[in-house]
mmCIF file of C-alpha atoms in Angstrom:
data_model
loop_
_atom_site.group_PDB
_atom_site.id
_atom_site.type_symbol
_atom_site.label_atom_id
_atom_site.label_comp_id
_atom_site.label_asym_id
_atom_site.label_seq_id
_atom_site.Cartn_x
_atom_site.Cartn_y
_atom_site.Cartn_z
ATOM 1 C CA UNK A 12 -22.932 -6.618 -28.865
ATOM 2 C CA UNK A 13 -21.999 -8.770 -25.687
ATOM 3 C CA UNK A 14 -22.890 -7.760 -22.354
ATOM 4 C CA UNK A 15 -19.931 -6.278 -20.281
ATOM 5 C CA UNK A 16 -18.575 -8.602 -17.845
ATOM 6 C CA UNK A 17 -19.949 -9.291 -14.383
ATOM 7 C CA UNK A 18 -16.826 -8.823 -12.077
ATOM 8 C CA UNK A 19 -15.922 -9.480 -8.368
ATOM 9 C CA UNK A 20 -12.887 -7.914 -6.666
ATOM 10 C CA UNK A 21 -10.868 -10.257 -3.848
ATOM 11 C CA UNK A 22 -8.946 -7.363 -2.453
ATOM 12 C CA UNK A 23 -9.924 -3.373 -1.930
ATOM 13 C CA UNK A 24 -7.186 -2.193 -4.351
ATOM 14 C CA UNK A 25 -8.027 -4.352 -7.297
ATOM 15 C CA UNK A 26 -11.322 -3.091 -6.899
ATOM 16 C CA UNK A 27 -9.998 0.607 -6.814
ATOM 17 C CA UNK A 28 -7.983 -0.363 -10.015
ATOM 18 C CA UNK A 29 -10.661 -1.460 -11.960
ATOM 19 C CA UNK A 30 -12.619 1.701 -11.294
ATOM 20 C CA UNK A 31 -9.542 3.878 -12.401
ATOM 21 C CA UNK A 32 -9.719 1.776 -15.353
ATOM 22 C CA UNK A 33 -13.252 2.699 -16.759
ATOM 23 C CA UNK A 34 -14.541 -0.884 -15.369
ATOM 24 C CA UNK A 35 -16.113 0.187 -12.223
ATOM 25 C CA UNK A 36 -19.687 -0.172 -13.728
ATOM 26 C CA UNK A 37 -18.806 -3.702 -14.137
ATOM 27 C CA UNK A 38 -18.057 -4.485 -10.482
ATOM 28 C CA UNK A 39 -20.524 -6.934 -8.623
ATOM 29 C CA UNK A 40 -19.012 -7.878 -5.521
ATOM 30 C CA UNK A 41 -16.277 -6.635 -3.322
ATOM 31 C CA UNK A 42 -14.256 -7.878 -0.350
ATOM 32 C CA UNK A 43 -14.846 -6.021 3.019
ATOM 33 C CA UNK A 44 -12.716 -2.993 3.109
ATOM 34 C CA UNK A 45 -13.116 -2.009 -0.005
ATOM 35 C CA UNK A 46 -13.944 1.871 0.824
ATOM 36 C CA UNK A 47 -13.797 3.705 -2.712
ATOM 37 C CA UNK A 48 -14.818 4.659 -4.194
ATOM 38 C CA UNK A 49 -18.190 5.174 -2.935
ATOM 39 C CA UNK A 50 -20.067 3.016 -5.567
ATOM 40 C CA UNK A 51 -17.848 0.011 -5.205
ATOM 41 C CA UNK A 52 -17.800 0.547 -1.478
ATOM 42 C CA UNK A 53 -21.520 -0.372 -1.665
ATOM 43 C CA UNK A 54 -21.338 -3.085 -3.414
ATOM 44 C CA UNK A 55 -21.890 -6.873 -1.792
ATOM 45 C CA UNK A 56 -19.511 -8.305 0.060
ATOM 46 C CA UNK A 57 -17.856 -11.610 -0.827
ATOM 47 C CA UNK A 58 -15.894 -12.098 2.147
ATOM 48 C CA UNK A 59 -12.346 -10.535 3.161
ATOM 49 C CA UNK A 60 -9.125 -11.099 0.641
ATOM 50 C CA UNK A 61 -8.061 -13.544 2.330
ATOM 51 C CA UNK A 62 -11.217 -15.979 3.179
ATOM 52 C CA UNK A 63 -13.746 -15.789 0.046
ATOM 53 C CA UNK A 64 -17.675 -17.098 0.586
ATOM 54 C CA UNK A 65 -17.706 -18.951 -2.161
ATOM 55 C CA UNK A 66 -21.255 -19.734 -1.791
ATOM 56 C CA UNK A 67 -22.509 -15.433 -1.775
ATOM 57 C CA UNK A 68 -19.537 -15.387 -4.826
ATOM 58 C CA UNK A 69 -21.022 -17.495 -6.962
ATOM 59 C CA UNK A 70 -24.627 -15.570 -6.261
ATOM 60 C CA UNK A 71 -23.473 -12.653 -7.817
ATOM 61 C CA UNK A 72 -22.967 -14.572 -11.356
ATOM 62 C CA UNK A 73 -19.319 -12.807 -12.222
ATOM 63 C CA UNK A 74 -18.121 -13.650 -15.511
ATOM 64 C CA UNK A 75 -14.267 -12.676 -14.292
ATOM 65 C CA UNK A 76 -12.667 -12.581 -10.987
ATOM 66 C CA UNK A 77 -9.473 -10.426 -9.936
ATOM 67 C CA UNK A 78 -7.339 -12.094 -8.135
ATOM 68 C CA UNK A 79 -4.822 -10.752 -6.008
ATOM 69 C CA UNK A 80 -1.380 -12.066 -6.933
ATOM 70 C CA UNK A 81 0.266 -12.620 -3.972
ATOM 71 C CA UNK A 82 -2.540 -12.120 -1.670
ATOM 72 C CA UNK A 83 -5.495 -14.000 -2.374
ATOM 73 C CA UNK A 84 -4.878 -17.577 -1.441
ATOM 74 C CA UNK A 85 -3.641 -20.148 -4.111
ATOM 75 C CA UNK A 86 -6.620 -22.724 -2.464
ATOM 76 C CA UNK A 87 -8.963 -19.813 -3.413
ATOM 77 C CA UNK A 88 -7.640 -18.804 -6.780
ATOM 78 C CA UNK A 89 -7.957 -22.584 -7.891
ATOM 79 C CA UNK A 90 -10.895 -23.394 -6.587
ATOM 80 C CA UNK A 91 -12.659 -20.675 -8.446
ATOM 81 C CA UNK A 92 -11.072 -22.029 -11.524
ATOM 82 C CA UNK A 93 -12.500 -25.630 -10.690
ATOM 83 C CA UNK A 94 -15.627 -24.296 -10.996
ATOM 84 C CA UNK A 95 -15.312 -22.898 -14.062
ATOM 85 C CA UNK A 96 -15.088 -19.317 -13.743
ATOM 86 C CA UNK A 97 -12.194 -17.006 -15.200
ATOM 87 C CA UNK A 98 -9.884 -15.694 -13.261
ATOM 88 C CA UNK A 99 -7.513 -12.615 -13.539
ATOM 89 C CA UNK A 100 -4.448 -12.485 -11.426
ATOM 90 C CA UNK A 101 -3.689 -8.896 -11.471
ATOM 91 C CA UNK A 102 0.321 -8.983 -9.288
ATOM 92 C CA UNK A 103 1.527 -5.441 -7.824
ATOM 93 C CA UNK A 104 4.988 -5.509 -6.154
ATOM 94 C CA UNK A 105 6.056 -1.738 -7.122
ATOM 95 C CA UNK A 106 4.973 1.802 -7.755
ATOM 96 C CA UNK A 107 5.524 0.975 -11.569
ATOM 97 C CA UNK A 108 3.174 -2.402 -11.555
ATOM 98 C CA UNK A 109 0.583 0.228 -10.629
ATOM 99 C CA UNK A 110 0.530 1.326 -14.168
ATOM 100 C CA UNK A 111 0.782 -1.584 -15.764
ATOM 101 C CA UNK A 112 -2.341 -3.325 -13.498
ATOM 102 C CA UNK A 113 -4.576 -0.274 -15.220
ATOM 103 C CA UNK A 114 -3.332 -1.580 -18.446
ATOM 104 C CA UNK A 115 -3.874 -5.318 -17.763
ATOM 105 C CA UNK A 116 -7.757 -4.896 -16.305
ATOM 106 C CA UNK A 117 -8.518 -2.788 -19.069
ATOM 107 C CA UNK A 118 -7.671 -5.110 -21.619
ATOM 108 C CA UNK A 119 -9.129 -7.608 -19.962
ATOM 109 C CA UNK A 120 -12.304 -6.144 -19.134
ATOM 110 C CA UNK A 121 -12.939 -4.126 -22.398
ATOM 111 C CA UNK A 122 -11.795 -0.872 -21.516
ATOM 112 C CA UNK A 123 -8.210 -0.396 -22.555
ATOM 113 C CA UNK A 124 -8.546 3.778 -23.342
ATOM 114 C CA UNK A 125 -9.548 4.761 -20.192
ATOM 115 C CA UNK A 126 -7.276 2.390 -19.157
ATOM 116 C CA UNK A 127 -4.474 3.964 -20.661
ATOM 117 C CA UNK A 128 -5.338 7.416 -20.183
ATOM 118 C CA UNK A 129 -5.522 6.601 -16.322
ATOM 119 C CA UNK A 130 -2.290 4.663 -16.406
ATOM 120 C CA UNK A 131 -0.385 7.529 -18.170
ATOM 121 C CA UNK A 132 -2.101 10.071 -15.783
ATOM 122 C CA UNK A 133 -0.806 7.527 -13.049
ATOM 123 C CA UNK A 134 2.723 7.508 -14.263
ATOM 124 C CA UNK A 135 2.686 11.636 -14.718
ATOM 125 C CA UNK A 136 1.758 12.331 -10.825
ATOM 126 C CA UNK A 137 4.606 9.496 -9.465
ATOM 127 C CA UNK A 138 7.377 11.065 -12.054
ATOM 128 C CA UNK A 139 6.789 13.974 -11.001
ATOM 129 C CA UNK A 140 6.907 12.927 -7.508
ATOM 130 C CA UNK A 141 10.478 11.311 -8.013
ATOM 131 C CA UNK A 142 11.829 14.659 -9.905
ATOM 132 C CA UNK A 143 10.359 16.736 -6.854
ATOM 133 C CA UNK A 144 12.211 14.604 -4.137
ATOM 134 C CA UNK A 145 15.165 13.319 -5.919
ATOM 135 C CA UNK A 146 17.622 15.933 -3.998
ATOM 136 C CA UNK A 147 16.283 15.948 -0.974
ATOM 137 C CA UNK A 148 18.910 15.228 2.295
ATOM 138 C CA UNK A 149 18.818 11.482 3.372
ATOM 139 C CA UNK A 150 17.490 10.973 6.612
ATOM 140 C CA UNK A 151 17.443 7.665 8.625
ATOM 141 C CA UNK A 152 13.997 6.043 8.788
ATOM 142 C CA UNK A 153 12.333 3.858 10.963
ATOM 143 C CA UNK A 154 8.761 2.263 9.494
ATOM 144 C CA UNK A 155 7.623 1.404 13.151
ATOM 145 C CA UNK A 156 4.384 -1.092 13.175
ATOM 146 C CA UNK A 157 2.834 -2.143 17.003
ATOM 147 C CA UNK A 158 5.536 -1.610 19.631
ATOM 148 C CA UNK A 159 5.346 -5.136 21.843
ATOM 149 C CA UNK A 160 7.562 -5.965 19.941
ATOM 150 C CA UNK A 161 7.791 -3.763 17.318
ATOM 151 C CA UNK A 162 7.866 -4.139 13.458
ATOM 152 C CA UNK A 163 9.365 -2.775 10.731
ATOM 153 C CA UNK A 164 9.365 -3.192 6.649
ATOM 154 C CA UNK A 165 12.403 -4.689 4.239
ATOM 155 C CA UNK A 166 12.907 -3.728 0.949
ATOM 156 C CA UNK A 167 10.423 -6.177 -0.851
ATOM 157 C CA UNK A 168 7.835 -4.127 0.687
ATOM 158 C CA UNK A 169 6.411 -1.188 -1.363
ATOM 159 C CA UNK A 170 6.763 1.132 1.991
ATOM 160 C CA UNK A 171 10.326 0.782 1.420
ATOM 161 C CA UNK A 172 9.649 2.530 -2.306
ATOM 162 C CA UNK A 173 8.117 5.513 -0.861
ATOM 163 C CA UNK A 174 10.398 5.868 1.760
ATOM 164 C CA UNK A 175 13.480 5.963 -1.079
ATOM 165 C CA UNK A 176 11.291 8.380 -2.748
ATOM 166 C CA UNK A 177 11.015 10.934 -0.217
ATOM 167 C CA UNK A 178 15.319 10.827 0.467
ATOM 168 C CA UNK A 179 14.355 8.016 3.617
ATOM 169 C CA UNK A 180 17.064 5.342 3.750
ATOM 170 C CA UNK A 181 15.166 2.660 5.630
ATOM 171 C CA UNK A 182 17.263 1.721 8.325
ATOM 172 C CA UNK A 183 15.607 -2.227 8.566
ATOM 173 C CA UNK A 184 16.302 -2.769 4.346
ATOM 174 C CA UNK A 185 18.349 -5.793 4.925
ATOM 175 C CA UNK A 186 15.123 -7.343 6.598
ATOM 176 C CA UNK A 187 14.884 -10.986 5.213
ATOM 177 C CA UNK A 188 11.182 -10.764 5.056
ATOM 178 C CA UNK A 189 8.836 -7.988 3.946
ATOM 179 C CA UNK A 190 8.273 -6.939 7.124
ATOM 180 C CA UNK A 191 9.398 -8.966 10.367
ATOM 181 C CA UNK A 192 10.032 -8.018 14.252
ATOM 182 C CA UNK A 193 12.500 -5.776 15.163
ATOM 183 C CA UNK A 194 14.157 -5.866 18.841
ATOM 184 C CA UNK A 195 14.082 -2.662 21.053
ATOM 185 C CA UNK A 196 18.243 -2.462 20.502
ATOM 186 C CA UNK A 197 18.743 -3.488 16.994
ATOM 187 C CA UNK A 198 16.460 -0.103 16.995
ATOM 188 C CA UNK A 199 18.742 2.311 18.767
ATOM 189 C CA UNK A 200 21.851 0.246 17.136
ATOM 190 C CA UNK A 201 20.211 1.560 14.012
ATOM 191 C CA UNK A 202 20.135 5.354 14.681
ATOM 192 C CA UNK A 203 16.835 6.582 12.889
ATOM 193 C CA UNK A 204 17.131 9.978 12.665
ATOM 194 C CA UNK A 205 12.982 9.881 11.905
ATOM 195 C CA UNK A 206 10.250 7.625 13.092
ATOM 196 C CA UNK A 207 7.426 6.916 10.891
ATOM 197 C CA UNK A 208 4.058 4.811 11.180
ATOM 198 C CA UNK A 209 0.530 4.997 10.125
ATOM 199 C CA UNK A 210 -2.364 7.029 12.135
ATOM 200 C CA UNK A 211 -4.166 3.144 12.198
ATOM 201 C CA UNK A 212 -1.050 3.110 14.859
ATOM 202 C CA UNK A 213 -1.675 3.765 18.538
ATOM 203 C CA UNK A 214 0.014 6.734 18.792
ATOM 204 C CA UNK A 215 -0.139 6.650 22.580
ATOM 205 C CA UNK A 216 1.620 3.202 22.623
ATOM 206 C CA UNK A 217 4.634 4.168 20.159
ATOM 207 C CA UNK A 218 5.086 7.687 22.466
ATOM 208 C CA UNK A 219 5.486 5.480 25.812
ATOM 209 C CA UNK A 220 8.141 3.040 23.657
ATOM 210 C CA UNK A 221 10.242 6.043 22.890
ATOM 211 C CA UNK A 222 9.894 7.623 26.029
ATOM 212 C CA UNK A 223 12.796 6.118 27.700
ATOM 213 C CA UNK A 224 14.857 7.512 24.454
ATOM 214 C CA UNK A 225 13.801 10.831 24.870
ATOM 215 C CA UNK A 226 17.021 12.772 23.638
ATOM 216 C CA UNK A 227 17.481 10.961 20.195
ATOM 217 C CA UNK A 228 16.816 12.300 17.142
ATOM 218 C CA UNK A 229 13.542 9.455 16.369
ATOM 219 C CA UNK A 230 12.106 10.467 19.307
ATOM 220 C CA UNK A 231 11.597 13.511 18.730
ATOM 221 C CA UNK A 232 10.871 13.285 14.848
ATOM 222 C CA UNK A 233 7.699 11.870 13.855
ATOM 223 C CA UNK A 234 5.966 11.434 10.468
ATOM 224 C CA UNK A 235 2.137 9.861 10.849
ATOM 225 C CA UNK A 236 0.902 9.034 7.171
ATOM 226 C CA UNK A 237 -2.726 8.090 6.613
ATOM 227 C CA UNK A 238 -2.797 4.404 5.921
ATOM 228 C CA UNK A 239 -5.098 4.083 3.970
ATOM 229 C CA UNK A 240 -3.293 5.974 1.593
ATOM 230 C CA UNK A 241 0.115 4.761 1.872
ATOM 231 C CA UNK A 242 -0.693 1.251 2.005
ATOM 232 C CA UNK A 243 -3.273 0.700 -0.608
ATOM 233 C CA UNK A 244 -1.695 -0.341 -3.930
ATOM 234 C CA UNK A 245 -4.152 1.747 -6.575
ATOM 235 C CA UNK A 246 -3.259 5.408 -7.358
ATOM 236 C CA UNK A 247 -4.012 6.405 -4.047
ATOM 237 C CA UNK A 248 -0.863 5.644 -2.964
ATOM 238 C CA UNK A 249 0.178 8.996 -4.677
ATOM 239 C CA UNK A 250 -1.434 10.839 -2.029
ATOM 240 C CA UNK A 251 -0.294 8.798 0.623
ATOM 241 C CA UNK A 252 3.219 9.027 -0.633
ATOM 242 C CA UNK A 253 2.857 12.919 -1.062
ATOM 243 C CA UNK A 254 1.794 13.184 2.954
ATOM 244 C CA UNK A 255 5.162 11.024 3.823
ATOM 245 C CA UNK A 256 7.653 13.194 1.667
ATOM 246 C CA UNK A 257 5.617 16.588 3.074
ATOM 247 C CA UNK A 258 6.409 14.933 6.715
ATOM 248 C CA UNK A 259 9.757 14.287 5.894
ATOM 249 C CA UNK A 260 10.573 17.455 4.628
ATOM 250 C CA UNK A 261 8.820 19.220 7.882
ATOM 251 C CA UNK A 262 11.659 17.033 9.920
ATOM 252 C CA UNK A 263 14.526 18.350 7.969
ATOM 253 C CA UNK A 264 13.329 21.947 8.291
ATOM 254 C CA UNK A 265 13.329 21.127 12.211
ATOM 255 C CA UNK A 266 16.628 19.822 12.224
ATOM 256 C CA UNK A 267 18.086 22.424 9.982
ATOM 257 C CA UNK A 268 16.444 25.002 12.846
ATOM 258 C CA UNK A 269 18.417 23.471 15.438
#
């Protein structure tokens, strides 16, 4: 019987995503960030997910490397095929790609059941997740990221997803760009009703950009959502998702008390 594959991981979620899939024994190396779980947090580093030491890489001996489609640079992704090694470009745009990533490392990596069985489980939890929130009141959102100037998301980004599945409209969807700079009055020409960021945020920042807005509705609505939930594309998101629609359902209940 052949050996299972030696594998390296160019970005933290990939390397979550093989562990969901029954392939975490196979890991190797890891980019920096990766922080579960705890055994492929320990692993050696390769570099970040976006510049790769090729030279510590190719130490490690990996018979496959996940790629990140999308994120890992196309220089990188070629120049690990030049030297011979096979790659796996595993892409994740949406909450449903999730599922289907579990599927596609599992095949490739020789563990397609546990695969599956996390990939159904996966599917389960976010179904559920729509059928809970699918009747909730709409409430304007603003994804606010750094304040000088700020930021906010379009709807190519997968933030845009959870906000639509916790009855958020996201008032920056028209965005040409996943996410791109927002000025301080296309803001209040928007009319969030709700502002919501990330506690990697600092908080003390966004309160002293809203403090000269002090009667409207965003500032005084807040939703802080752990990112390293929300933004990390692996089944984790589930939870980080579940924190923004609890968050968002705390703001109605404060506006319905008014």
């Amino acid at each position: 019987m052949a050996a299972p594959p030696r594998v390296v991981s160019l970005a933290p979620h990939l390397a979550e995503l093989a562990c969901e899939a029954g392939a975490c024994g196979q890991l190797v190396g890891v980019v920096e960030y990766t922080d579960a779980p705890a055994a492929a947090a320990a692993l050696p580093k390769v570099g970040n997910a976006w510049a790769v030491n090729l030279e510590v890489l190719l130490s490690l001996r990996p018979d496959r490397v996940l790629l990140w489609d999308g994120g890992t640079p196309a220089a990188t992704g070629q120049r690990l095929r030049d030297l011979g090694l096979a790659v796996l470009p595993v892409r994740v745009q949406t909450l449903d790609d999730i599922g289907r990533a579990l599927e596609q490392i599992g095949t490739a990596l020789g563990t397609p059941q546990p695969a599956q069985r996390a990939a159904q489980t996966y599917r389960e939890r976010l179904g559920a997740l729509r059928a809970r929130y699918r009747d909730r009141p709409r409430l304007r959102a603003f994804y606010q990221i750094e304040t000088r100037p700020a930021y906010s998301i379009g709807r190519t980004s997968p933030l845009h997803e959870a906000l639509a599945l916790c009855g958020a409209d996201n008032v920056f969807a028209d965005l040409p760009t996943v996410a791109g700079p927002v000025s301080t009055e296309a803001v209040l020409a928007a009319r969030p009703e709700v502002v919501v960021h990330t506690s990697e945020e600092n908080a003390a920042e966004i309160e002293r950009y809203w403090a000269p807005f002090a009667r409207l509705p965003a500032a005084r609505h807040r939703v802080v959502v752990d990112a390293n939930l929300l933004t990390r594309q692996s089944p984790r998101v589930l939870e980080g998702i579940e924190q923004l629609c609890r968050g968002l359902d705390a703001v109605r209940a404060s506006r319905a008390s008014r």
